Coordinates of C-alpha atoms and ligand atoms in Angstrom, one line a residue:
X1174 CA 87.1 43.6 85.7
X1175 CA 90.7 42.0 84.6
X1176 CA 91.4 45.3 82.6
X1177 CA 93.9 46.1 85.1
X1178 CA 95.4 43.0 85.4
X1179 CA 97.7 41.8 82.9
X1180 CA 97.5 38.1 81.7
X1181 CA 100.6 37.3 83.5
X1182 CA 99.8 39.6 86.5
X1183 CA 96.5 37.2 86.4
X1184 CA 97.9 33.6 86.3
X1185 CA 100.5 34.7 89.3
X1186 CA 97.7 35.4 91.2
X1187 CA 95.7 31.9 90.1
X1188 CA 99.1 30.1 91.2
X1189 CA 99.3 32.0 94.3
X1190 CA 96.3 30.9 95.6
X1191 CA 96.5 27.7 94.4
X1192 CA 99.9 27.6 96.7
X1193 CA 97.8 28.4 99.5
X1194 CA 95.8 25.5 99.5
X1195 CA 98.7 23.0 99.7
X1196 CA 99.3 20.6 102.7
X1197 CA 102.1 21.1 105.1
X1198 CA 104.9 18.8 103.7
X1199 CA 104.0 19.6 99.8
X1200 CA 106.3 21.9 98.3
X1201 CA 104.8 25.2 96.7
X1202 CA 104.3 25.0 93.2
X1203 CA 104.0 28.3 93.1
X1204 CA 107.4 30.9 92.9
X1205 CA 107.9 33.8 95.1
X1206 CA 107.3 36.5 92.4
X1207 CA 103.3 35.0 92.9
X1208 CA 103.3 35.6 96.5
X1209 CA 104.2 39.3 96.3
X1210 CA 100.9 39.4 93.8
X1211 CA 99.2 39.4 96.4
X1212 CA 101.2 41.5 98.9
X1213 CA 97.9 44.5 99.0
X1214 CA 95.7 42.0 99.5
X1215 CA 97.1 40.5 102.3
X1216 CA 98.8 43.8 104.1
X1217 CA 94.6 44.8 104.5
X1218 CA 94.0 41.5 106.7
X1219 CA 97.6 41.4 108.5
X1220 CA 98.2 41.3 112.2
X1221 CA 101.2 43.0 114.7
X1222 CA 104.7 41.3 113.9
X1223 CA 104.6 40.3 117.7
X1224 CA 101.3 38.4 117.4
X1225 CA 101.5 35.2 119.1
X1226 CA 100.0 32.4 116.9
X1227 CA 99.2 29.7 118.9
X1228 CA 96.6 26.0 119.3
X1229 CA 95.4 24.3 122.8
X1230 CA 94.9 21.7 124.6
X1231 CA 93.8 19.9 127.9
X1232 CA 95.4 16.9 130.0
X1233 CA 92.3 14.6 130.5
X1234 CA 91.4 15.4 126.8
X1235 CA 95.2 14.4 124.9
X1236 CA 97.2 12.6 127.5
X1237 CA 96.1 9.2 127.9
X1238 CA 97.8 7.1 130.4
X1239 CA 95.6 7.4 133.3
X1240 CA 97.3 5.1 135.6
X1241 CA 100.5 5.6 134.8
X1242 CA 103.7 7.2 136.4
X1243 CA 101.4 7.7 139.9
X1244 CA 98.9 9.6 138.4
X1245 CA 95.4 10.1 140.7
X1246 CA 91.9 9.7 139.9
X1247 CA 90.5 12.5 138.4
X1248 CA 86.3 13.1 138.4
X1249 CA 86.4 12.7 134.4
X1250 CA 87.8 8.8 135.4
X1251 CA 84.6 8.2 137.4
X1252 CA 82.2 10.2 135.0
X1253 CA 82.8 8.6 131.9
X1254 CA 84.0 5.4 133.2
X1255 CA 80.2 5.1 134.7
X1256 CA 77.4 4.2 132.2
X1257 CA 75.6 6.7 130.1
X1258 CA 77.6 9.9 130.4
X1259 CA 79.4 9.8 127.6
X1260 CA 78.9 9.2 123.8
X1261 CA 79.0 5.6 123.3
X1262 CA 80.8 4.9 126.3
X1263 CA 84.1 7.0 125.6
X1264 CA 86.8 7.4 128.3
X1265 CA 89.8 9.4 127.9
X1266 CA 91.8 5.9 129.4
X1267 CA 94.0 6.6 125.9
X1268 CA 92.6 9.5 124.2
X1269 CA 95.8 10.9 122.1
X1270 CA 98.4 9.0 124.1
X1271 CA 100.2 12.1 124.1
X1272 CA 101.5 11.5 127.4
X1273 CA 103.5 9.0 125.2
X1274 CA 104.0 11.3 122.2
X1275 CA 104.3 14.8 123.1
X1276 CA 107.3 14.8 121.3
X1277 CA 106.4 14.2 117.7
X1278 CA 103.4 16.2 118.0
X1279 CA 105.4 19.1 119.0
X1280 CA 107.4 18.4 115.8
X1281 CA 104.0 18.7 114.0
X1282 CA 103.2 21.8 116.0
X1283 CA 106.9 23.3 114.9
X1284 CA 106.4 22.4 111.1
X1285 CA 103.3 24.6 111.1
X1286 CA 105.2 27.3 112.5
X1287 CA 103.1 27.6 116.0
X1288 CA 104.7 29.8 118.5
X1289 CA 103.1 29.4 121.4
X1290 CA 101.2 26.4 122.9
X1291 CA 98.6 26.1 126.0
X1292 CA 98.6 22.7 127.7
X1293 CA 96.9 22.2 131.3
X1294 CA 98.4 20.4 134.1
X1295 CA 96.7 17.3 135.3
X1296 CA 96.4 18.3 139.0
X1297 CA 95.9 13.9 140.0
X1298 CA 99.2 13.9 138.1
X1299 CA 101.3 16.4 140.6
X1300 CA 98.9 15.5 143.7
X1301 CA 97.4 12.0 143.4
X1302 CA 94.7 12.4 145.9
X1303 CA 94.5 16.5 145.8
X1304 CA 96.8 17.4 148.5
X1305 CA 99.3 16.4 150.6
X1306 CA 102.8 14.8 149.6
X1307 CA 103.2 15.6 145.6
X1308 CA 104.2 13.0 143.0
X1309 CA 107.2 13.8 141.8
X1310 CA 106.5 11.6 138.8
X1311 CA 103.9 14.0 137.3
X1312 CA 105.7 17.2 137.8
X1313 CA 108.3 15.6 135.6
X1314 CA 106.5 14.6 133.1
X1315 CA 105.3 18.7 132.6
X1316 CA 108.9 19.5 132.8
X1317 CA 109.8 17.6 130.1
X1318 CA 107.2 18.7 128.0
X1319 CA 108.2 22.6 128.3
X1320 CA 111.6 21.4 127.8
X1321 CA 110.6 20.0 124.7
X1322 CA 108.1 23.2 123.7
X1323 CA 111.3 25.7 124.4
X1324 CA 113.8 23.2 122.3
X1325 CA 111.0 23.4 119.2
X1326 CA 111.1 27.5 120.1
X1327 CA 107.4 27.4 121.0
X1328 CA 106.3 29.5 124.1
X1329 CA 104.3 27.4 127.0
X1330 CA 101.5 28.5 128.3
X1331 CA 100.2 26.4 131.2
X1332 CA 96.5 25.9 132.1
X1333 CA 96.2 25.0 136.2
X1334 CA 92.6 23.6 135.9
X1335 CA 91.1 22.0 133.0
X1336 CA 88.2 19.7 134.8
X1337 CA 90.1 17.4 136.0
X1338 CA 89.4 17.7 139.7
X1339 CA 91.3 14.9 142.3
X1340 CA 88.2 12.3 142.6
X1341 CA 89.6 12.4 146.0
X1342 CA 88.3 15.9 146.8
X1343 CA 84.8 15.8 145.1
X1344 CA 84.7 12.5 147.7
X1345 CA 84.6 15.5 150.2
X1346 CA 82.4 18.4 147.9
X1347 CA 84.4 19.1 145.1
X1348 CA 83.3 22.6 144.6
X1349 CA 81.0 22.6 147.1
X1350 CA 83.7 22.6 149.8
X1351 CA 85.6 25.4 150.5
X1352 CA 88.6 23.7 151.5
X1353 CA 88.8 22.9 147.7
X1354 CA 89.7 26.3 146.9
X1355 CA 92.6 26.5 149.4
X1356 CA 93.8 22.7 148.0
X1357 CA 93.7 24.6 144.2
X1358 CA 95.7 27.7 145.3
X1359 CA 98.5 25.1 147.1
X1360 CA 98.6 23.1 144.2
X1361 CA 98.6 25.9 142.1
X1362 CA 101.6 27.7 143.9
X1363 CA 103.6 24.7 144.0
X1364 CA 103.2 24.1 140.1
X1365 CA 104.0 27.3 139.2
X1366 CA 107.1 27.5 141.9
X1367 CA 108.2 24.3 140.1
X1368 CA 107.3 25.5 136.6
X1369 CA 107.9 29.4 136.5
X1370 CA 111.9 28.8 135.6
X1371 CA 110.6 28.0 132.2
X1372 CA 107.1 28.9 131.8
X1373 CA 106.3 32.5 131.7
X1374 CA 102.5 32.6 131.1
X1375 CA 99.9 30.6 133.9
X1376 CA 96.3 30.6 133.6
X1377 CA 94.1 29.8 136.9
X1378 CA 90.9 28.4 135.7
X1379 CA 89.5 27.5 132.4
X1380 CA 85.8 28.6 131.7
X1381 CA 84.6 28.9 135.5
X1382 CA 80.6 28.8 133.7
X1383 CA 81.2 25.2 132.1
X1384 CA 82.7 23.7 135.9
X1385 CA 79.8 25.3 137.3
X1386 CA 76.9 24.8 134.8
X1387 CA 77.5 21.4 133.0
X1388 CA 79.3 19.8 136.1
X1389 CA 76.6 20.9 138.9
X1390 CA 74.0 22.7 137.1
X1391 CA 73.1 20.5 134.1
X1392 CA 75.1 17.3 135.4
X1393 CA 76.3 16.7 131.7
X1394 CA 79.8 17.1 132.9
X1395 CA 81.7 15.6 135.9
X1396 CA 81.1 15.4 138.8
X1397 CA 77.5 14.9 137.4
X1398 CA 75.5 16.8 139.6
X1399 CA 72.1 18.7 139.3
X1400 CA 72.2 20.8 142.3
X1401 CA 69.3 23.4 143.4
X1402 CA 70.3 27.2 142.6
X1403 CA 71.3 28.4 145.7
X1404 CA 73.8 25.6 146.2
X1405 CA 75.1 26.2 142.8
X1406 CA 75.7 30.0 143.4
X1407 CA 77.6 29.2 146.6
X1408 CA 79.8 27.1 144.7
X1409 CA 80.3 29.3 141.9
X1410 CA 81.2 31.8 144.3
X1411 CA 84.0 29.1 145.8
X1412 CA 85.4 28.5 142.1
X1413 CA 85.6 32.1 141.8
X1414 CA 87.7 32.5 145.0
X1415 CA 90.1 29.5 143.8
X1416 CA 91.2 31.5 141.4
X1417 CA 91.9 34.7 142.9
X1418 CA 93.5 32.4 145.7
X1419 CA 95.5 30.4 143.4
X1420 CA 96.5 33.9 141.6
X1421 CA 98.0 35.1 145.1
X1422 CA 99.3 31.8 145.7
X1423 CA 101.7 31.7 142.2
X1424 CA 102.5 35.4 142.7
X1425 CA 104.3 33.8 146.1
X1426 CA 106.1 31.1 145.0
X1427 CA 106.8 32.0 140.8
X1428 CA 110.2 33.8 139.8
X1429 CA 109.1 37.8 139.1
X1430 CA 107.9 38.5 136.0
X1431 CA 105.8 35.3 135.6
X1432 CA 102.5 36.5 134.3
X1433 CA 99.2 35.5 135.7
X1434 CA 95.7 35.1 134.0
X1435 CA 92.4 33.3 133.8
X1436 CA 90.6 31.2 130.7
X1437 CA 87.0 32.6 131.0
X1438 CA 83.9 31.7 128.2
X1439 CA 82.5 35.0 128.5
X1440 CA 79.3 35.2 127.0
X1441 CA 80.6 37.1 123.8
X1442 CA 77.3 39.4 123.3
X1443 CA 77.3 40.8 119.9
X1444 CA 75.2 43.3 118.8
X1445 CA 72.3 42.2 116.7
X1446 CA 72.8 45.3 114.5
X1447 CA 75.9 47.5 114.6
X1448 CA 74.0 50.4 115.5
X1449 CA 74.3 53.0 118.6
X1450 CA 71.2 51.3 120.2
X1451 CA 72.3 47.9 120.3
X1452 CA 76.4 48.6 120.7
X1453 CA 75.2 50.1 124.0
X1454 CA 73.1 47.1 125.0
X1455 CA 75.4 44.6 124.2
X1456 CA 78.0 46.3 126.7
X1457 CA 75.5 46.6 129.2
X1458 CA 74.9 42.9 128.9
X1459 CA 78.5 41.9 128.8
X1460 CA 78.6 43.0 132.5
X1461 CA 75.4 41.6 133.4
X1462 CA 75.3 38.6 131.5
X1463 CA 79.2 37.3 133.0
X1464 CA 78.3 38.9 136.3
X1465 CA 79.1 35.6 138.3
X1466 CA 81.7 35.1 136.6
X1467 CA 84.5 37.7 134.7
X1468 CA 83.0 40.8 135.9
X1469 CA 83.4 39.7 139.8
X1470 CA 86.9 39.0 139.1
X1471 CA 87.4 42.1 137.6
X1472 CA 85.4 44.5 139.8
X1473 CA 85.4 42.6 143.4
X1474 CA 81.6 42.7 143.3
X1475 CA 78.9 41.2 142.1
X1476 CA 76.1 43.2 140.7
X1477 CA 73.4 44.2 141.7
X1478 CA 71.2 43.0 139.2
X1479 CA 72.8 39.7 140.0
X1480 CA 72.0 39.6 143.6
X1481 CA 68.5 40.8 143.3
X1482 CA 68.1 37.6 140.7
X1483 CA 69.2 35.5 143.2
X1484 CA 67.3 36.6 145.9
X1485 CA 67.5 34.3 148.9
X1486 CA 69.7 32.3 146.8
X1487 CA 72.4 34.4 146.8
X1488 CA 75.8 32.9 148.4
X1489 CA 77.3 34.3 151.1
X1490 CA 80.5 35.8 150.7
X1491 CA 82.6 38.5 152.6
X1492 CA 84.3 41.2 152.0
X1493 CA 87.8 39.7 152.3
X1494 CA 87.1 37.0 149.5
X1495 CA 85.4 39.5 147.3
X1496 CA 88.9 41.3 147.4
X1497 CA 90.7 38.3 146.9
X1498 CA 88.7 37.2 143.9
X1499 CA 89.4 40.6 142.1
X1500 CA 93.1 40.2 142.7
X1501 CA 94.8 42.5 139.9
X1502 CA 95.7 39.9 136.9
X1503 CA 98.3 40.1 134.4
X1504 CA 96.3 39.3 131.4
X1505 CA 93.0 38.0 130.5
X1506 CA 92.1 34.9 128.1
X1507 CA 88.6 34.1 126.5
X1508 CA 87.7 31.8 124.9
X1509 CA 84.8 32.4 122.6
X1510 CA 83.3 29.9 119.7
X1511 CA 79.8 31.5 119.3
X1512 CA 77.8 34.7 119.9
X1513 CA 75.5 35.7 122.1
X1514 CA 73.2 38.1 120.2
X1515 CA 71.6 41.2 122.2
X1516 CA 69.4 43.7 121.4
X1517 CA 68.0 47.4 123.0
X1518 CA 64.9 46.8 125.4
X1519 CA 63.1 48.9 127.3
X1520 CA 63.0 46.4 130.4
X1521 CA 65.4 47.9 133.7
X1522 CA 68.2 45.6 132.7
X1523 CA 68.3 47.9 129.0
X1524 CA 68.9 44.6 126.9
X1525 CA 67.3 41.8 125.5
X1526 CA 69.7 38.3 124.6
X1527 CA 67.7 37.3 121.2
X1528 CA 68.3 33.3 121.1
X1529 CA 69.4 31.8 117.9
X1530 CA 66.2 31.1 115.5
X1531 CA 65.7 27.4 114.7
X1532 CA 67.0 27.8 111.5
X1533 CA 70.4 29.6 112.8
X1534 CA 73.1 28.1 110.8
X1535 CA 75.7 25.9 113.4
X1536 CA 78.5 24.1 112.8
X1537 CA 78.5 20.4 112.9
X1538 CA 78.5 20.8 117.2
X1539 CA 74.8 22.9 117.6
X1540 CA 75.8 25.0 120.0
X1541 CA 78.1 26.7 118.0
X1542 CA 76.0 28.9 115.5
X1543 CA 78.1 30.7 113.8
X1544 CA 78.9 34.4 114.2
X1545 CA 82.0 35.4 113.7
X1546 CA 82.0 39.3 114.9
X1547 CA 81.5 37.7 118.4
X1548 CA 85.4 37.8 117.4
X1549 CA 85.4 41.5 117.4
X1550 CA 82.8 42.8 120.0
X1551 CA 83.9 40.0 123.1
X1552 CA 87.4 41.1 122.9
X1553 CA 86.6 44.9 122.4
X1554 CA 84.0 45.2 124.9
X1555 CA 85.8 43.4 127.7
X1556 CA 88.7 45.6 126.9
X1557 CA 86.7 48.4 127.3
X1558 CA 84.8 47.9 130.0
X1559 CA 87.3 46.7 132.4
X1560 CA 90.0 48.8 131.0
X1561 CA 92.4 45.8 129.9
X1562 CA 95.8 45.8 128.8
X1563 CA 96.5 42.5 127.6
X1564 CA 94.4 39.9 126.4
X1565 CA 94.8 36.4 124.6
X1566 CA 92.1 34.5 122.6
X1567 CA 92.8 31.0 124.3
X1568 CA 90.3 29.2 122.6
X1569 CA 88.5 29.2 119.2
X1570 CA 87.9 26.2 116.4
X1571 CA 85.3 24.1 115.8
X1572 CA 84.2 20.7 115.1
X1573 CA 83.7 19.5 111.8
X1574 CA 82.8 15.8 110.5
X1575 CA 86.5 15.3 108.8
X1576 CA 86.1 12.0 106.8
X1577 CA 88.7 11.0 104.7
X1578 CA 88.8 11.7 101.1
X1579 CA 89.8 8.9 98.4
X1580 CA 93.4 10.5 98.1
X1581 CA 93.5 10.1 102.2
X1582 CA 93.3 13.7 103.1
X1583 CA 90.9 16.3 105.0
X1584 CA 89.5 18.6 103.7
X1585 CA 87.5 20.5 106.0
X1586 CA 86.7 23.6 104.2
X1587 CA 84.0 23.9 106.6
X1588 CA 86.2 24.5 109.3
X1589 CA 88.7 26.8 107.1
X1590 CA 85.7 29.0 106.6
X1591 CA 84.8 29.1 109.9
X1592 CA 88.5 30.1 110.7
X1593 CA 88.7 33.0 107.9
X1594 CA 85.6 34.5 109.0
X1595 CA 86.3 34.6 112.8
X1596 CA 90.0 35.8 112.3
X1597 CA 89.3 38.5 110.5
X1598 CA 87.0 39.6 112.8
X1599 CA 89.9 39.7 115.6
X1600 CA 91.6 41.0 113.0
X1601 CA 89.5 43.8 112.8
X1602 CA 89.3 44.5 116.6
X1603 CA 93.5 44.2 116.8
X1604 CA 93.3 46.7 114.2
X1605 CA 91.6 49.4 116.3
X1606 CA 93.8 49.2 119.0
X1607 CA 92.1 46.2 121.2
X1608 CA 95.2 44.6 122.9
X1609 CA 94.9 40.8 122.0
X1610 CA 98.2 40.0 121.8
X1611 CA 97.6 36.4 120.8
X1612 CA 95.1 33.7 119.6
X1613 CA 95.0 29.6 120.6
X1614 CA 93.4 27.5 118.2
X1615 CA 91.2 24.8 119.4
X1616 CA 92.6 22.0 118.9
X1617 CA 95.8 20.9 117.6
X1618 CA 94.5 17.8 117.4
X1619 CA 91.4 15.5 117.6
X1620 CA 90.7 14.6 121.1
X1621 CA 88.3 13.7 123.9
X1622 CA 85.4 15.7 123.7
X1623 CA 84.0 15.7 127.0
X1624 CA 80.4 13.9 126.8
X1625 CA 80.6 14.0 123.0
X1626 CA 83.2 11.6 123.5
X1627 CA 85.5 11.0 120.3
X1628 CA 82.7 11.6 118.3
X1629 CA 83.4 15.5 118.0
X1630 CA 86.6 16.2 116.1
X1631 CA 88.1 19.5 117.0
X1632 CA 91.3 19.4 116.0
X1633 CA 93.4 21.1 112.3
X1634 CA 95.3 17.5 112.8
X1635 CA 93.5 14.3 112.5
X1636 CA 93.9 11.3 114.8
X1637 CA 93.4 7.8 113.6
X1638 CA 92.2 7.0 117.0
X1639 CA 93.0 2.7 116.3
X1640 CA 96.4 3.4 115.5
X1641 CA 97.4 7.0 116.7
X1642 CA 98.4 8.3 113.4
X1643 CA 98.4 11.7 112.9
X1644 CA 97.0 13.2 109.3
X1645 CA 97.3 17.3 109.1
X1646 CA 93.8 18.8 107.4
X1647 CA 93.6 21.6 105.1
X1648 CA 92.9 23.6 107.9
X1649 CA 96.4 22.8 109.5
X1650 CA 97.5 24.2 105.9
X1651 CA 95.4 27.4 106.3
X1652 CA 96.7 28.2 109.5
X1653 CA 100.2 27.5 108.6
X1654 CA 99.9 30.2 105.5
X1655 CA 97.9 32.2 108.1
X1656 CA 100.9 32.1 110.8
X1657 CA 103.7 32.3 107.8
X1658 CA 102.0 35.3 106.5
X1659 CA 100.9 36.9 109.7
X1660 CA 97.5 37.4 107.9
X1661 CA 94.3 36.0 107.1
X1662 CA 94.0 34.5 104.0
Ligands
LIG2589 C1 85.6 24.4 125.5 O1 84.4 24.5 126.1 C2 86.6 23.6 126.4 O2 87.4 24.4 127.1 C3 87.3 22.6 125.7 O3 87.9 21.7 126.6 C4 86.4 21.9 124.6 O4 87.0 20.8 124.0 C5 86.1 22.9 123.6 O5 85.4 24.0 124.2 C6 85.1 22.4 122.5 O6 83.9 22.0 123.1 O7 76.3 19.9 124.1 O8 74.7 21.6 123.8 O9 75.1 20.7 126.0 C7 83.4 25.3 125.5 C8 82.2 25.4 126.4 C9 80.5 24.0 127.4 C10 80.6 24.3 125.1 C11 79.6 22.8 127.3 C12 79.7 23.1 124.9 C13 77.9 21.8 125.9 C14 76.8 22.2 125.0 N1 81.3 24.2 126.3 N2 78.8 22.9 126.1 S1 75.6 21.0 124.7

């Protein structure tokens, strides 16, 4: 096998790889004559010079200071503040402080080369109680951060609505109300009118299913509720007009040429076999299976497969908010961690999902079982089907247990597999012409997981939650060579 190597040819590519596997801050043993060793290898895995390489994050799960600068409570205050919700009691009173240290983490975020970065706005922040008379306080506070993203030449992208609903307006429905709606498009316009000088890219919602499912279906989310089904699909219907309201509402107030999109966790179905068969299933389910969800916002309507489900509890809705919902969008984001595996099946519907066997390999969170060509197949069937133009990955990563080795590092090789395998799966779709334009890794740093509490690290940088210090992993180091080289590798 080395016959066509030369010994010298050989140990280049040794050191190479080797140099690939240093932390950020460690100099490169290894010289540039090494690197271009490898140049075949990694021209077969690259991505479009333009490609925007980019990591995520959310307000209640990073910024900490709850009751500070006039900041409202949000339903994530009241959820894990009350007993039982959350893993051993966590809150996200402190989480990352980064309301405190945004600025050295975007010096972390500039050292591995990120150019583009998707916060959320805390909408308690900007309107304490929801709506009314905004606090000028928390508007700031997002200024200052873009200002500090542009000054590190790292693109914003801003999130409206990352769970963190005014407790004030689930103390009248939450969801449930359609008032909410109209409060989310205000507050959305105003944002954007206030943000758009310097942020080009907005995103509505993130992941409609998770608001709807683990906050009112399951309850394992804020606000905590187990409602009936026909309440639920009234509601989902109501989350689904905020954001085609809040979509018309930016247009109104952002300069021109601000860009407009939504956050959704499609179900990525993913054929169980690349063949003809089960291709043509999994498409068929894409629609079907994100029917109350993605494909109402992108074709006005909801199925009817969906409606005959639901039966008598199907929501009522009109014509009017049905074209408001599929308000034409600039871009689309998923975000996609897992597949959902389909097969062919003679049944009406022409598909079968096939759940994960109990011996499915997951990652160190259960629910995601790995499968990386849900990487390839979620972005090139929504593409297809709803004839899009441009789409972002805006979330992808995965927990991992990340102790500390002797020497004081991560290495969470886990998580750099996971990373290699699902990249070059986009990679592959990018390469046939499917127009992701960029990917956001989840996270940039260890935060608070929801009702997993701090217990589920997500992040490529480690945070010493006692002390706040920050510790890059080797999967920081990965995705710095993978943003430095525009490749996988
Ligand atoms: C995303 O949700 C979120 O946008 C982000 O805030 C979050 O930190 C990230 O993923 C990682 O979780 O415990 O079996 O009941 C992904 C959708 C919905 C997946 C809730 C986990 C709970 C599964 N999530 N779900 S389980």
């Amino acid at each position: 096998m080395l016959d066509n190597f030369s010994r010298r040819t050989f140990a280049r590519i040794v050191a190479g790889s080797a140099a690939a596997l240093t932390l950020p801050g460690v100099e490169s043993a290894a010289d540039s004559a090494s690197v271009s060793a490898l140049d075949n290898h990694k021209s077969s895995l690259s991505f479009p010079k333009s490609f925007l390489w980019g990591s995520a994050t959310a307000s209640y799960q990073v910024e900490g200071a709850v009751r500070e600068a006039g900041r409202g409570l949000s339903i994530w205050d009241t959820f894990s503040h009350a007993s039982g919700n959350t893993q051993n009691g966590d809150t996200g009173d402190i989480a990352d402080d980064f309301f405190h240290l945004y600025k050295k983490d975007i010096q972390l975020m500039k050292e591995l080369g990120l150019k583009t970065f998707r916060f959320s706005v805390s909408w308690p922040r900007v309107f304490p109680s929801g709506v009314g008379t905004p606090n000028p306080q928390g508007l700031d506070f997002y200024q200052r951060l873009v200002d500090a993203l542009l000054e590190a030449g790292i693109q914003p992208f801003c999130t409206l609505y990352h769970w963190d609903l005014p407790q004030a307006l689930q103390d009248k429905g939450g969801w449930e109300n359609r008032d909410t709606a109209k409060a989310f498009a205000d507050y959305a316009g105003y944002t954007a009118e206030k943000l758009s000088d310097k942020v080009k890219y907005f995103i509505t919602l993130n992941e409609m299913r998770t608001i709807v499912e683990n906050g009112y279906t399951l309850g394992t989310h804020a606000p905590g509720l187990k409602l009936d089904a026909k309440r639920v699909a009234q509601l989902n219907h109501f989350v689904a007009l905020a954001h085609g309201l809040a979509l018309r509402a930016i247009r109104a107030h952002a300069t021109p040429g601000t860009k407009v999109g939504i956050s959704d966790n499609i179900k990525a179905t993913t054929p169980v076999i690349e063949s003809r068969e089960h291709i043509e299933a999994a498409r068929k389910a894409m629609r079907e299976e994100n029917a109350m969800f993605l494909a109402a916002v992108m074709e006005g309507r909801y199925t009817d497969q969906y409606l005959k489900r639901l039966a008598a509890n199907a929501p009522y809705f009109t014509a009017e908010e049905m074209e408001i919902i599929a308000s034409p969008m600039d871009f689309i984001g998923i975000n996609i961690y897992q597949p959902t595996f389909v097969r062919a099946d003679d049944s009406e519907k022409g598909y079968a999902v096939v759940p994960p066997p109990d011996s499915y390999p997951h990652m160190l969170s259960p629910w995601i079982t790995i499968g990386p060509e849900a990487l390839y197949w979620g972005p090139k069937l929504v593409s297809e089907l709803w004839k899009v133009k441009e789409m972002y990955i805006t979330e992808n990563g995965t927990s991992s247990t990340d102790s500390l080795a002797p020497d004081g590092k991560i290495y969470d090789t886990d998580r750099v597999m996971y990373l290699r395998n699902y990249l070059t799966q986009l990679r592959r779709a990018v390469s046939e012409g499917v127009p992701v334009k960029g990917y956001f890794l989840w996270s940039i740093l260890d935060n608070f997981e929801w009702a997993d509490g701090y217990e589920k690290r997500f992040g490529i940088i480690y945070v010493d939650f006692a002390t706040q210090k920050r510790i890059p992993k080797l999967s920081a180091a990965f995705y710095k060579q993978v943003i430095h080289e525009n490749a996988v590798c």
